[in-house]
Amino acid sequence: MTVHTQPRVAVDAEFSMIIDGRPVTTPTTAPVFNPATKQVIAQVPVASQQNLDDAVAAAGAAFATWSTTPLENRQAAVAAIGDRLEAHAEEFLNLLTAEQGKPRAMAEWEVYGSIAWFREVAKQSLPEEILLDDTERRVISRNTPLGVVGAIVPWNFPILLAVWKIAPALVAGNTMIVKPSPFTPLCDLKLVEIVQDLLPPGVLSVVSGDDELGKWITSHPAIAKIAFTGSTETGKHVMRSAADTLKRLTLELGGNDPAIVLPDVNPAKVAPQIFWAAFQNNAQFCNAAKRIYIHDDIYDAVRDELVKYAETVVVGNGADEATQLGPVQNAQQYDKVSEYFADSLANGYRFAIGGHIDRTREGWFVPVTIVDNPPENSRLVVEEPFGPILPILRWSDEADVIARANDTVWGLGATVWGEDLEAIERIGRQLDAGTVWLNEVHQYSPHQVFGGHKQSGLGAENSLHGLAEYTNHQTITLNKQKGSVS
Ligand code: NAD
């Protein structure tokens, strides 16, 4: 494994919140760091409660006109936002790498994915259904927008996971206030800023601040819905806080995705695919394969191929062209991931590769680490490390491995790998997860429903199911008979 940390990325833009179509700064600011260098790269506003109230008031006023703007116009505006993002793609690629740490290829996946999302969601709609229309009665089922929606975004995919919320919310006729993660606010602040001329003031605002701001949003009486992506723990706080005003909620939370590897795979061919299933985005991926169950017959061979492949992977500053994996995104996460290294070491687990964090490194770098068959009840297997330390485990009985895969509070994603397509589908159908990928991973689409089972979430994003979550259902019935009321 090669480690690089050069060169640095310069970020010299000014960053403001956008409230009611206008840039807003605050007397207090918060620093944003480049995780590859630990250098401060920008200062961002820290919103006050008054700033949030202003944003909510503007979004509430804008809702009256935006919700009655013809659907085609709202769709056109969302598609135009995609075009605008494309026109600024290079800027966003650099900014994303600088604030998040991800290398160029992953930044491209996120930025170009976001552009595609705006364009595809702009084609979606929820047409009215006429359930009955005869001489006596008409019954219509339709969807109406909710009002002001708060979008709360994590730091691992700061643009894409905001776009998954902005695009459907606006198409459905809502107005939205985005709150980025305090660790990665730059791309979201810029995105909302550069699209203001495409929307009436107040339709799309962005406020930056700390976790307190999140609490103000989730308890604000004039916000109708919270679209949240983040940890399960925070998701539970959001749900509690939203209960008082019975807000609609979409919660996309944590995961502990199992990968099951069958004995008929070619170890050399499957190893790179499993490696990236686990380590893409430096394993800071809700849908990272977080427990790899490898059949006993091929366990040693797959482990050795995983190690061989891992040795070729370049870890470094995402701004360096050769880099394939960046740093851990922030100091808090670095400390959390470090705990899993310490715990594995203390318990004498065997490291197939990695295991030692070099704390003299310039950025929050952690080596790619694979832990060889730790106990099923180890912290590493049971919890969500959300960093590049991966347990691989042995299995020999199909029913047993399915039970182990499902024995978790989470149910976000899962993968099964094997030549026998019938077998992988048979196993996949028994996994309790929102998305099950067979011989592939991380395939998402704006038209494919995404959401977690169990404590991985509530509701769904993407597809018409996701769009419908930005609406209320309404039934209108009409008695057509003359003389029935006069
Ligand atoms: P986090 O829960 O710490 O923070 C997420 C967002 O919530 C941030 O914007 C944060 O400022 C805000 N927040 C924190 N406390 C809050 C509170 N009390 N009320 C309201 N908002 C609050 O999560 P994170 O560390 O940024 O992201 C990593 C987690 O997100 C992992 O668990 C990962 O699995 C999960 N995730 C899930 C998905 C998914 O789609 N299911 C996608 C990406 C990440």
mmCIF file with all atom_site columns, C-alpha atoms and ligand atoms in Angstrom, residues 151-157 161 164-165 179-184 209-218 226 228-235 237-238 241 251-255 284-287 290 330 332-333 336 384 386 410 412 450-452 456-457 461, ligand 1:
data_model
loop_
_atom_site.group_PDB
_atom_site.id
_atom_site.type_symbol
_atom_site.label_atom_id
_atom_site.label_alt_id
_atom_site.label_comp_id
_atom_site.label_asym_id
_atom_site.label_entity_id
_atom_site.label_seq_id
_atom_site.pdbx_PDB_ins_code
_atom_site.Cartn_x
_atom_site.Cartn_y
_atom_site.Cartn_z
_atom_site.occupancy
_atom_site.B_iso_or_equiv
_atom_site.pdbx_formal_charge
_atom_site.auth_seq_id
_atom_site.auth_comp_id
_atom_site.auth_asym_id
_atom_site.auth_atom_id
_atom_site.pdbx_PDB_model_num
ATOM   1   C CA  . ALA A 1 151 ? -33.003 18.609 4.636  1.00 0.00 ? 151 ALA A CA  1
ATOM   2   C CA  . ILE A 1 152 ? -30.287 17.427 7.023  1.00 0.00 ? 152 ILE A CA  1
ATOM   3   C CA  . VAL A 1 153 ? -27.219 16.050 5.267  1.00 0.00 ? 153 VAL A CA  1
ATOM   4   C CA  . PRO A 1 154 ? -24.187 13.985 6.433  1.00 0.00 ? 154 PRO A CA  1
ATOM   5   C CA  . TRP A 1 155 ? -20.527 14.430 5.501  1.00 0.00 ? 155 TRP A CA  1
ATOM   6   C CA  . ASN A 1 156 ? -19.808 11.302 3.472  1.00 0.00 ? 156 ASN A CA  1
ATOM   7   C CA  . PHE A 1 157 ? -21.652 12.320 0.257  1.00 0.00 ? 157 PHE A CA  1
ATOM   8   C CA  . LEU A 1 161 ? -27.355 13.179 -0.454 1.00 0.00 ? 161 LEU A CA  1
ATOM   9   C CA  . TRP A 1 164 ? -31.565 13.215 -3.325 1.00 0.00 ? 164 TRP A CA  1
ATOM   10  C CA  . LYS A 1 165 ? -33.677 15.568 -1.182 1.00 0.00 ? 165 LYS A CA  1
ATOM   11  C CA  . LYS A 1 179 ? -28.524 22.056 6.500  1.00 0.00 ? 179 LYS A CA  1
ATOM   12  C CA  . PRO A 1 180 ? -25.178 20.563 5.487  1.00 0.00 ? 180 PRO A CA  1
ATOM   13  C CA  . SER A 1 181 ? -22.945 18.677 7.878  1.00 0.00 ? 181 SER A CA  1
ATOM   14  C CA  . PRO A 1 182 ? -20.712 21.110 9.810  1.00 0.00 ? 182 PRO A CA  1
ATOM   15  C CA  . PHE A 1 183 ? -17.772 19.025 8.515  1.00 0.00 ? 183 PHE A CA  1
ATOM   16  C CA  . THR A 1 184 ? -18.639 19.459 4.806  1.00 0.00 ? 184 THR A CA  1
ATOM   17  C CA  . GLY A 1 209 ? -24.117 25.760 11.710 1.00 0.00 ? 209 GLY A CA  1
ATOM   18  C CA  . ASP A 1 210 ? -23.532 23.050 14.228 1.00 0.00 ? 210 ASP A CA  1
ATOM   19  C CA  . ASP A 1 211 ? -25.676 20.194 15.517 1.00 0.00 ? 211 ASP A CA  1
ATOM   20  C CA  . GLU A 1 212 ? -27.763 22.713 17.543 1.00 0.00 ? 212 GLU A CA  1
ATOM   21  C CA  . LEU A 1 213 ? -29.048 24.079 14.259 1.00 0.00 ? 213 LEU A CA  1
ATOM   22  C CA  . GLY A 1 214 ? -30.212 20.547 13.416 1.00 0.00 ? 214 GLY A CA  1
ATOM   23  C CA  . LYS A 1 215 ? -32.229 20.474 16.628 1.00 0.00 ? 215 LYS A CA  1
ATOM   24  C CA  . TRP A 1 216 ? -33.833 23.850 15.893 1.00 0.00 ? 216 TRP A CA  1
ATOM   25  C CA  . ILE A 1 217 ? -34.850 22.572 12.461 1.00 0.00 ? 217 ILE A CA  1
ATOM   26  C CA  . THR A 1 218 ? -36.330 19.296 13.702 1.00 0.00 ? 218 THR A CA  1
ATOM   27  C CA  . ILE A 1 226 ? -37.546 16.444 7.813  1.00 0.00 ? 226 ILE A CA  1
ATOM   28  C CA  . PHE A 1 228 ? -32.597 13.247 7.168  1.00 0.00 ? 228 PHE A CA  1
ATOM   29  C CA  . THR A 1 229 ? -29.525 11.190 6.300  1.00 0.00 ? 229 THR A CA  1
ATOM   30  C CA  . GLY A 1 230 ? -27.095 10.363 9.063  1.00 0.00 ? 230 GLY A CA  1
ATOM   31  C CA  . SER A 1 231 ? -26.437 7.970  11.894 1.00 0.00 ? 231 SER A CA  1
ATOM   32  C CA  . THR A 1 232 ? -29.096 5.824  13.532 1.00 0.00 ? 232 THR A CA  1
ATOM   33  C CA  . GLU A 1 233 ? -28.411 7.503  16.867 1.00 0.00 ? 233 GLU A CA  1
ATOM   34  C CA  . THR A 1 234 ? -29.046 10.986 15.480 1.00 0.00 ? 234 THR A CA  1
ATOM   35  C CA  . GLY A 1 235 ? -32.037 9.665  13.502 1.00 0.00 ? 235 GLY A CA  1
ATOM   36  C CA  . HIS A 1 237 ? -33.109 12.207 18.166 1.00 0.00 ? 237 HIS A CA  1
ATOM   37  C CA  . VAL A 1 238 ? -34.657 13.611 15.000 1.00 0.00 ? 238 VAL A CA  1
ATOM   38  C CA  . SER A 1 241 ? -37.808 16.011 18.246 1.00 0.00 ? 241 SER A CA  1
ATOM   39  C CA  . LEU A 1 251 ? -34.778 8.783  7.813  1.00 0.00 ? 251 LEU A CA  1
ATOM   40  C CA  . GLU A 1 252 ? -31.837 7.251  5.933  1.00 0.00 ? 252 GLU A CA  1
ATOM   41  C CA  . LEU A 1 253 ? -29.613 5.887  8.674  1.00 0.00 ? 253 LEU A CA  1
ATOM   42  C CA  . GLY A 1 254 ? -26.674 3.632  9.375  1.00 0.00 ? 254 GLY A CA  1
ATOM   43  C CA  . GLY A 1 255 ? -26.002 0.120  8.185  1.00 0.00 ? 255 GLY A CA  1
ATOM   44  C CA  . GLN A 1 284 ? -17.322 5.968  4.873  1.00 0.00 ? 284 GLN A CA  1
ATOM   45  C CA  . PHE A 1 285 ? -20.332 4.665  3.039  1.00 0.00 ? 285 PHE A CA  1
ATOM   46  C CA  . CYS A 1 286 ? -23.686 3.773  4.575  1.00 0.00 ? 286 CYS A CA  1
ATOM   47  C CA  . ASN A 1 287 ? -23.808 0.903  2.088  1.00 0.00 ? 287 ASN A CA  1
ATOM   48  C CA  . LYS A 1 290 ? -19.058 -4.057 6.545  1.00 0.00 ? 290 LYS A CA  1
ATOM   49  C CA  . ASN A 1 330 ? -12.804 14.450 10.360 1.00 0.00 ? 330 ASN A CA  1
ATOM   50  C CA  . GLN A 1 332 ? -14.106 12.924 15.531 1.00 0.00 ? 332 GLN A CA  1
ATOM   51  C CA  . GLN A 1 333 ? -14.455 10.065 13.036 1.00 0.00 ? 333 GLN A CA  1
ATOM   52  C CA  . LYS A 1 336 ? -13.953 6.679  16.513 1.00 0.00 ? 336 LYS A CA  1
ATOM   53  C CA  . GLU A 1 384 ? -20.632 0.319  12.322 1.00 0.00 ? 384 GLU A CA  1
ATOM   54  C CA  . PHE A 1 386 ? -17.573 3.704  9.236  1.00 0.00 ? 386 PHE A CA  1
ATOM   55  C CA  . TRP A 1 410 ? -29.620 -2.700 10.805 1.00 0.00 ? 410 TRP A CA  1
ATOM   56  C CA  . LEU A 1 412 ? -29.709 -1.163 4.833  1.00 0.00 ? 412 LEU A CA  1
ATOM   57  C CA  . PHE A 1 450 ? -33.774 3.173  -1.651 1.00 0.00 ? 450 PHE A CA  1
ATOM   58  C CA  . GLY A 1 451 ? -34.332 2.836  2.068  1.00 0.00 ? 451 GLY A CA  1
ATOM   59  C CA  . GLY A 1 452 ? -33.438 0.863  5.142  1.00 0.00 ? 452 GLY A CA  1
ATOM   60  C CA  . SER A 1 456 ? -31.498 1.629  9.051  1.00 0.00 ? 456 SER A CA  1
ATOM   61  C CA  . GLY A 1 457 ? -34.333 3.993  8.433  1.00 0.00 ? 457 GLY A CA  1
ATOM   62  C CA  . GLU A 1 461 ? -35.712 7.990  -1.160 1.00 0.00 ? 461 GLU A CA  1
HETATM 63  P P1  . NAD B 2 .   ? -24.647 12.315 11.979 1.00 0.00 ? 1   NAD B P1  1
HETATM 64  O O1  . NAD B 2 .   ? -25.896 11.627 12.409 1.00 0.00 ? 1   NAD B O1  1
HETATM 65  O O2  . NAD B 2 .   ? -23.620 12.615 12.991 1.00 0.00 ? 1   NAD B O2  1
HETATM 66  O O3  . NAD B 2 .   ? -24.995 13.726 11.298 1.00 0.00 ? 1   NAD B O3  1
HETATM 67  C C1  . NAD B 2 .   ? -25.874 13.836 10.211 1.00 0.00 ? 1   NAD B C1  1
HETATM 68  C C2  . NAD B 2 .   ? -26.461 15.230 10.183 1.00 0.00 ? 1   NAD B C2  1
HETATM 69  O O4  . NAD B 2 .   ? -27.286 15.427 11.330 1.00 0.00 ? 1   NAD B O4  1
HETATM 70  C C3  . NAD B 2 .   ? -25.422 16.350 10.223 1.00 0.00 ? 1   NAD B C3  1
HETATM 71  O O5  . NAD B 2 .   ? -25.855 17.388 9.355  1.00 0.00 ? 1   NAD B O5  1
HETATM 72  C C4  . NAD B 2 .   ? -25.470 16.799 11.676 1.00 0.00 ? 1   NAD B C4  1
HETATM 73  O O6  . NAD B 2 .   ? -25.063 18.140 11.867 1.00 0.00 ? 1   NAD B O6  1
HETATM 74  C C5  . NAD B 2 .   ? -26.935 16.635 11.992 1.00 0.00 ? 1   NAD B C5  1
HETATM 75  N N1  . NAD B 2 .   ? -27.262 16.478 13.401 1.00 0.00 ? 1   NAD B N1  1
HETATM 76  C C6  . NAD B 2 .   ? -26.465 16.030 14.414 1.00 0.00 ? 1   NAD B C6  1
HETATM 77  N N2  . NAD B 2 .   ? -27.152 16.000 15.577 1.00 0.00 ? 1   NAD B N2  1
HETATM 78  C C7  . NAD B 2 .   ? -28.414 16.409 15.290 1.00 0.00 ? 1   NAD B C7  1
HETATM 79  C C8  . NAD B 2 .   ? -29.596 16.547 16.053 1.00 0.00 ? 1   NAD B C8  1
HETATM 80  N N3  . NAD B 2 .   ? -29.634 16.254 17.349 1.00 0.00 ? 1   NAD B N3  1
HETATM 81  N N4  . NAD B 2 .   ? -30.723 16.960 15.426 1.00 0.00 ? 1   NAD B N4  1
HETATM 82  C C9  . NAD B 2 .   ? -30.721 17.206 14.100 1.00 0.00 ? 1   NAD B C9  1
HETATM 83  N N5  . NAD B 2 .   ? -29.635 17.103 13.320 1.00 0.00 ? 1   NAD B N5  1
HETATM 84  C C10 . NAD B 2 .   ? -28.489 16.707 13.910 1.00 0.00 ? 1   NAD B C10 1
HETATM 85  O O7  . NAD B 2 .   ? -24.085 11.427 10.780 1.00 0.00 ? 1   NAD B O7  1
HETATM 86  P P2  . NAD B 2 .   ? -22.707 11.611 9.995  1.00 0.00 ? 1   NAD B P2  1
HETATM 87  O O8  . NAD B 2 .   ? -21.603 11.189 10.933 1.00 0.00 ? 1   NAD B O8  1
HETATM 88  O O9  . NAD B 2 .   ? -22.668 12.927 9.331  1.00 0.00 ? 1   NAD B O9  1
HETATM 89  O O10 . NAD B 2 .   ? -22.863 10.502 8.844  1.00 0.00 ? 1   NAD B O10 1
HETATM 90  C C11 . NAD B 2 .   ? -22.491 9.171  9.019  1.00 0.00 ? 1   NAD B C11 1
HETATM 91  C C12 . NAD B 2 .   ? -23.705 8.303  9.296  1.00 0.00 ? 1   NAD B C12 1
HETATM 92  O O11 . NAD B 2 .   ? -24.684 8.491  8.299  1.00 0.00 ? 1   NAD B O11 1
HETATM 93  C C13 . NAD B 2 .   ? -23.377 6.810  9.260  1.00 0.00 ? 1   NAD B C13 1
HETATM 94  O O12 . NAD B 2 .   ? -24.059 6.147  10.293 1.00 0.00 ? 1   NAD B O12 1
HETATM 95  C C14 . NAD B 2 .   ? -23.929 6.373  7.914  1.00 0.00 ? 1   NAD B C14 1
HETATM 96  O O13 . NAD B 2 .   ? -24.226 4.994  7.830  1.00 0.00 ? 1   NAD B O13 1
HETATM 97  C C15 . NAD B 2 .   ? -25.129 7.239  7.787  1.00 0.00 ? 1   NAD B C15 1
HETATM 98  N N6  . NAD B 2 .   ? -25.510 7.378  6.381  1.00 0.00 ? 1   NAD B N6  1
HETATM 99  C C16 . NAD B 2 .   ? -26.680 6.818  5.953  1.00 0.00 ? 1   NAD B C16 1
HETATM 100 C C17 . NAD B 2 .   ? -27.042 6.892  4.626  1.00 0.00 ? 1   NAD B C17 1
HETATM 101 C C18 . NAD B 2 .   ? -28.321 6.293  4.117  1.00 0.00 ? 1   NAD B C18 1
HETATM 102 O O14 . NAD B 2 .   ? -28.761 6.690  3.055  1.00 0.00 ? 1   NAD B O14 1
HETATM 103 N N7  . NAD B 2 .   ? -28.961 5.385  4.834  1.00 0.00 ? 1   NAD B N7  1
HETATM 104 C C19 . NAD B 2 .   ? -26.218 7.563  3.731  1.00 0.00 ? 1   NAD B C19 1
HETATM 105 C C20 . NAD B 2 .   ? -25.036 8.144  4.198  1.00 0.00 ? 1   NAD B C20 1
HETATM 106 C C21 . NAD B 2 .   ? -24.705 8.054  5.531  1.00 0.00 ? 1   NAD B C21 1
#
